[in-house]
Amino acid sequence: MVQVISLPYDRTDVNVSLLHDEIMAVVDLPFVGISGGPKGTRVHVASGATDEQKVVISDLVAAHNPLLLSSDQQNELDRAAAIDALRKPWVEWTFEDKDVFIRLMAKKMGLF
Amino acid sequence: MSWSPKSWTVGEPLTAAKMNTELRDNLNALKLPATVSYDGEEANNYSTTSTSFVLVDTDFELEITTLGGDVLCGFHGVAFGAQIKFFNVDIDGDLLLPYDGIVRTESSDGISFVRLITGLAADTYTFSLMWKVNLGTGTLFGNTGTASRSFSPQFWVREVS
């Protein structure tokens, strides 16, 4: 089991999903995940993280813009928009609409 | 005081001091077992992307001094997001259960557990609520005041014997 240490930061205005992606994008960081809550943000790293790696993480946390969306969040917004566009009588559905619906269902079922 | 009922001998004087110690104090210990709890009142949610068990929040770290009896530990809350969210308990730095912990939940749902813990010697312990996800971001609702998304999680520990 990975030995985890948690690096604490005072920021409470963090988009956890996005900050996770931002840290994951930096190669060679022993990164486990992020936790956020009313008392601040914690970045969880493997216990062997170096001081230099911790500085990189601190810089990423400081530079983080929580108003932006992660790719997962954007995908979820796109999915919701696609579903909303299908809220119409069946007789008005086009072949493209049915294709969109099938893709949405297939992805929800984990087929791809 | 520690739980230590006295063994009396024939003819031993029954004094007020002994009655208070052996009867009153021991009955009080039964009536008021060691108990600690946290009732979530934070106006923010808790979130994690950690795939290893980590502390939910310092709010969910509870210190209890026991007399060497069995301990009940419980939690309830409403969680959403991520594929699967796993919950566990850490006692003084050691996870109660290995692998995937005590309970798990998928999607958005209420989740709870009660666990009986035996074999703890009389001492002071820190119980911590831990969680992890398998993928994505898991969230535990706080007392946000937002309709359909406002809940008060509770974590508690009580000595029961």
Coordinates of C-alpha atoms in Angstrom, one line a residue:
Chain A
M1 CA 0.0 0.0 0.0
V2 CA 1.3 3.5 -0.9
Q3 CA 2.4 5.5 2.1
V4 CA 0.8 8.9 1.7
I5 CA 1.6 12.3 3.1
S6 CA -0.7 15.3 2.8
L7 CA 0.5 18.8 2.0
P8 CA -1.9 21.3 3.5
Y9 CA -2.8 24.7 1.9
D10 CA -5.1 27.4 3.2
R11 CA -7.0 27.8 -0.1
T12 CA -10.6 26.8 0.1
D13 CA -11.6 28.1 -3.3
V14 CA -10.3 25.2 -5.3
N15 CA -11.8 23.3 -8.2
V16 CA -10.6 19.9 -6.9
S17 CA -11.2 18.1 -10.2
L18 CA -9.3 20.8 -12.2
L19 CA -6.4 21.1 -9.8
H20 CA -6.1 17.3 -9.8
D21 CA -5.7 17.4 -13.6
E22 CA -3.2 20.3 -13.4
I23 CA -0.9 18.4 -11.0
M24 CA -1.4 15.1 -12.9
A25 CA -0.1 16.9 -16.0
V26 CA 3.3 17.5 -14.4
V27 CA 5.3 14.4 -15.1
D28 CA 7.3 12.6 -12.4
L29 CA 5.2 13.9 -9.4
P30 CA 4.4 11.1 -7.0
F31 CA 0.8 12.3 -6.9
V32 CA -2.1 10.4 -5.2
G33 CA -4.9 13.0 -5.2
I34 CA -6.4 16.1 -3.7
S35 CA -8.9 16.8 -1.0
G36 CA -10.8 20.0 -0.5
G37 CA -13.1 21.3 2.2
P38 CA -14.0 24.2 4.5
K39 CA -10.6 24.0 6.2
G40 CA -8.5 24.2 3.1
T41 CA -6.9 22.0 0.5
R42 CA -4.6 19.0 0.9
V43 CA -2.5 17.5 -1.9
H44 CA -1.7 13.9 -1.2
V45 CA 1.6 12.6 -2.5
A46 CA 3.7 9.5 -2.0
S47 CA 6.0 9.7 1.1
G48 CA 9.1 9.8 -1.1
A49 CA 8.3 13.2 -2.6
T50 CA 11.3 15.5 -2.7
D51 CA 11.4 19.1 -1.5
E52 CA 11.7 20.3 -5.1
Q53 CA 8.6 18.4 -6.1
K54 CA 6.7 19.9 -3.1
V55 CA 7.7 23.4 -4.4
V56 CA 6.3 22.5 -7.8
I57 CA 3.0 21.5 -6.2
S58 CA 2.9 24.6 -4.1
D59 CA 3.4 26.8 -7.2
L60 CA 0.6 24.9 -9.0
V61 CA -1.8 25.4 -6.0
A62 CA -1.0 29.1 -5.9
A63 CA -1.5 29.6 -9.6
H64 CA -4.7 27.6 -9.7
N65 CA -7.8 29.3 -11.2
P66 CA -10.9 27.6 -9.8
L67 CA -13.2 29.3 -12.2
L68 CA -12.0 27.1 -15.1
L69 CA -13.4 23.7 -15.8
S70 CA -11.6 20.3 -15.8
S71 CA -12.0 18.1 -18.9
D72 CA -14.4 15.9 -16.9
Q73 CA -16.5 18.8 -15.9
Q74 CA -16.6 20.2 -19.4
N75 CA -17.5 16.7 -20.7
E76 CA -20.4 16.6 -18.2
L77 CA -21.6 20.0 -19.3
D78 CA -21.5 18.9 -22.9
R79 CA -23.3 15.7 -22.0
A80 CA -26.1 17.7 -20.2
A81 CA -26.4 20.0 -23.2
A82 CA -26.7 17.1 -25.6
I83 CA -29.4 15.5 -23.4
D84 CA -31.3 18.8 -23.2
A85 CA -31.2 19.1 -27.0
L86 CA -33.0 15.8 -27.2
R87 CA -35.9 16.9 -25.0
K88 CA -38.4 17.1 -27.8
P89 CA -41.2 14.9 -29.3
W90 CA -39.9 11.7 -30.8
V91 CA -41.4 12.6 -34.2
E92 CA -39.0 15.5 -34.3
W93 CA -35.9 13.3 -33.7
T94 CA -33.5 13.2 -36.7
F95 CA -31.1 10.4 -37.5
E96 CA -28.3 12.6 -36.0
D97 CA -30.4 12.9 -32.8
K98 CA -30.7 9.1 -32.5
D99 CA -27.0 8.7 -33.1
V100 CA -26.3 11.2 -30.3
F101 CA -28.6 9.3 -28.0
I102 CA -27.0 5.9 -28.8
R103 CA -23.6 7.3 -28.1
L104 CA -24.7 8.8 -24.8
M105 CA -26.2 5.5 -23.7
A106 CA -23.3 3.5 -24.8
K107 CA -20.9 5.7 -22.9
K108 CA -23.1 5.6 -19.8
M109 CA -22.9 1.8 -20.0
G110 CA -19.2 2.0 -20.2
L111 CA -19.0 0.4 -23.6
F112 CA -16.4 2.9 -24.7
Chain B
M1 CA -11.9 6.8 36.9
S2 CA -11.1 3.3 35.6
W3 CA -13.7 0.6 35.7
S4 CA -12.5 -1.6 38.6
P5 CA -15.3 -3.0 40.8
K6 CA -14.1 -3.9 44.3
S7 CA -14.0 -7.4 45.8
W8 CA -15.4 -7.1 49.3
T9 CA -14.4 -9.2 52.3
V10 CA -16.6 -10.5 55.1
G11 CA -16.9 -7.9 57.8
E12 CA -15.3 -5.2 55.8
P13 CA -16.7 -1.8 56.9
L14 CA -19.1 -0.1 54.5
T15 CA -18.2 3.6 54.5
A16 CA -19.5 6.5 52.6
A17 CA -16.2 6.9 50.8
K18 CA -16.2 3.3 49.7
M19 CA -19.8 3.4 48.6
N20 CA -19.2 6.6 46.6
T21 CA -16.2 5.1 44.9
E22 CA -17.4 1.5 44.4
L23 CA -21.1 2.2 43.7
R24 CA -21.7 5.8 42.7
D25 CA -18.6 6.2 40.5
N26 CA -18.9 2.9 38.8
L27 CA -22.6 3.5 38.1
N28 CA -21.7 6.9 36.7
A29 CA -19.2 5.3 34.4
L30 CA -21.9 3.0 33.1
K31 CA -24.4 5.8 32.6
L32 CA -21.9 8.1 30.9
P33 CA -19.7 5.9 28.7
A34 CA -16.9 7.6 26.8
T35 CA -18.4 9.2 23.7
V36 CA -17.1 11.7 21.1
S37 CA -18.9 12.8 18.0
Y38 CA -18.8 15.4 15.2
D39 CA -22.1 16.7 13.7
G40 CA -21.3 18.3 10.4
E41 CA -22.3 22.0 10.4
E42 CA -19.8 23.2 7.8
A43 CA -21.5 25.2 5.0
N44 CA -19.1 23.6 2.5
N45 CA -18.8 20.2 0.9
Y46 CA -15.8 17.9 1.2
S47 CA -14.2 16.5 -1.9
T48 CA -11.4 14.2 -2.8
T49 CA -9.7 12.7 -5.9
S50 CA -7.3 10.5 -3.8
T51 CA -7.1 6.9 -4.7
S52 CA -5.5 6.0 -1.4
F53 CA -7.3 6.4 1.9
V54 CA -6.9 9.9 3.3
L55 CA -8.6 11.9 6.1
V56 CA -11.9 13.3 5.0
D57 CA -11.2 16.5 7.1
T58 CA -9.8 17.4 10.5
D59 CA -13.5 17.8 11.6
F60 CA -13.6 14.0 11.4
E61 CA -10.7 13.4 13.8
L62 CA -12.1 12.4 17.2
E63 CA -10.1 11.7 20.4
I64 CA -11.5 9.3 23.0
T65 CA -10.2 7.9 26.2
T66 CA -11.6 4.4 26.9
L67 CA -11.5 2.1 29.9
G68 CA -10.5 -1.0 27.9
G69 CA -14.0 -2.0 26.7
D70 CA -15.4 -2.6 23.2
V71 CA -16.0 0.5 21.1
L72 CA -18.7 1.3 18.6
C73 CA -17.8 3.6 15.7
G74 CA -20.4 5.0 13.3
F75 CA -20.8 7.4 10.4
H76 CA -23.6 8.6 8.1
G77 CA -23.6 11.1 5.2
V78 CA -24.6 11.7 1.6
A79 CA -21.9 11.3 -1.1
F80 CA -21.9 11.8 -4.8
G81 CA -19.5 12.0 -7.7
A82 CA -16.7 9.7 -8.7
Q83 CA -17.4 6.1 -9.8
I84 CA -17.0 4.5 -6.4
K85 CA -16.3 6.1 -3.0
F86 CA -14.9 4.0 -0.2
F87 CA -14.9 4.7 3.5
N88 CA -12.7 3.4 6.3
V89 CA -11.6 4.3 9.8
D90 CA -8.1 5.0 11.0
I91 CA -7.1 4.4 14.7
D92 CA -3.9 6.2 15.7
G93 CA -2.4 5.9 12.2
D94 CA -3.6 2.4 11.4
L95 CA -6.4 1.7 9.0
L96 CA -9.1 -0.5 10.6
L97 CA -9.6 -2.5 7.5
P98 CA -7.3 -3.1 4.6
Y99 CA -8.0 -2.9 0.8
D100 CA -11.3 -1.1 0.3
G101 CA -12.3 -0.3 3.8
I102 CA -15.7 -0.7 5.6
V103 CA -18.3 0.4 3.0
R104 CA -18.5 1.8 -0.5
T105 CA -21.1 3.7 -2.5
E106 CA -21.6 4.4 -6.2
S107 CA -23.4 7.5 -7.7
S108 CA -25.2 9.8 -5.4
D109 CA -26.5 8.1 -2.2
G110 CA -26.7 8.1 1.5
I111 CA -24.0 6.0 3.1
S112 CA -23.6 4.8 6.7
F113 CA -21.8 2.2 8.8
V114 CA -21.6 1.0 12.4
R115 CA -18.5 -1.0 13.4
L116 CA -17.8 -2.9 16.6
I117 CA -14.1 -2.6 17.6
T118 CA -12.8 -5.0 20.1
G119 CA -9.5 -5.6 21.8
L120 CA -8.6 -1.9 22.6
A121 CA -6.7 -1.5 25.8
A122 CA -7.6 1.3 28.2
D123 CA -6.0 4.3 26.6
T124 CA -6.6 7.5 24.5
Y125 CA -7.1 7.0 20.8
T126 CA -7.7 9.2 17.8
F127 CA -10.4 7.8 15.4
S128 CA -10.3 9.3 11.9
L129 CA -12.8 9.0 9.1
M130 CA -11.0 8.1 5.9
W131 CA -12.0 7.9 2.3
K132 CA -10.8 7.3 -1.2
V133 CA -12.2 7.0 -4.8
N134 CA -11.4 4.8 -7.6
L135 CA -11.8 7.5 -10.3
G136 CA -12.9 11.1 -10.6
T137 CA -13.9 13.4 -7.8
G138 CA -15.9 12.2 -4.8
T139 CA -17.9 14.7 -2.7
L140 CA -19.5 14.5 0.7
F141 CA -22.3 16.9 1.2
G142 CA -22.0 19.5 3.9
N143 CA -24.6 21.7 5.5
T144 CA -24.6 24.0 2.5
G145 CA -28.2 25.2 2.6
T146 CA -28.7 24.3 -1.0
A147 CA -32.0 22.5 -1.7
S148 CA -31.5 18.8 -2.1
R149 CA -27.8 19.1 -1.6
S150 CA -27.6 20.0 2.1
F151 CA -26.9 17.3 4.7
S152 CA -25.1 17.1 8.0
P153 CA -22.8 14.1 8.2
Q154 CA -22.1 12.6 11.6
F155 CA -19.1 10.6 12.8
W156 CA -19.1 9.2 16.3
V157 CA -17.3 6.8 18.7
R158 CA -18.6 5.4 21.9
E159 CA -17.3 2.8 24.4
V160 CA -20.0 0.2 25.0
S161 CA -18.6 -2.3 27.5

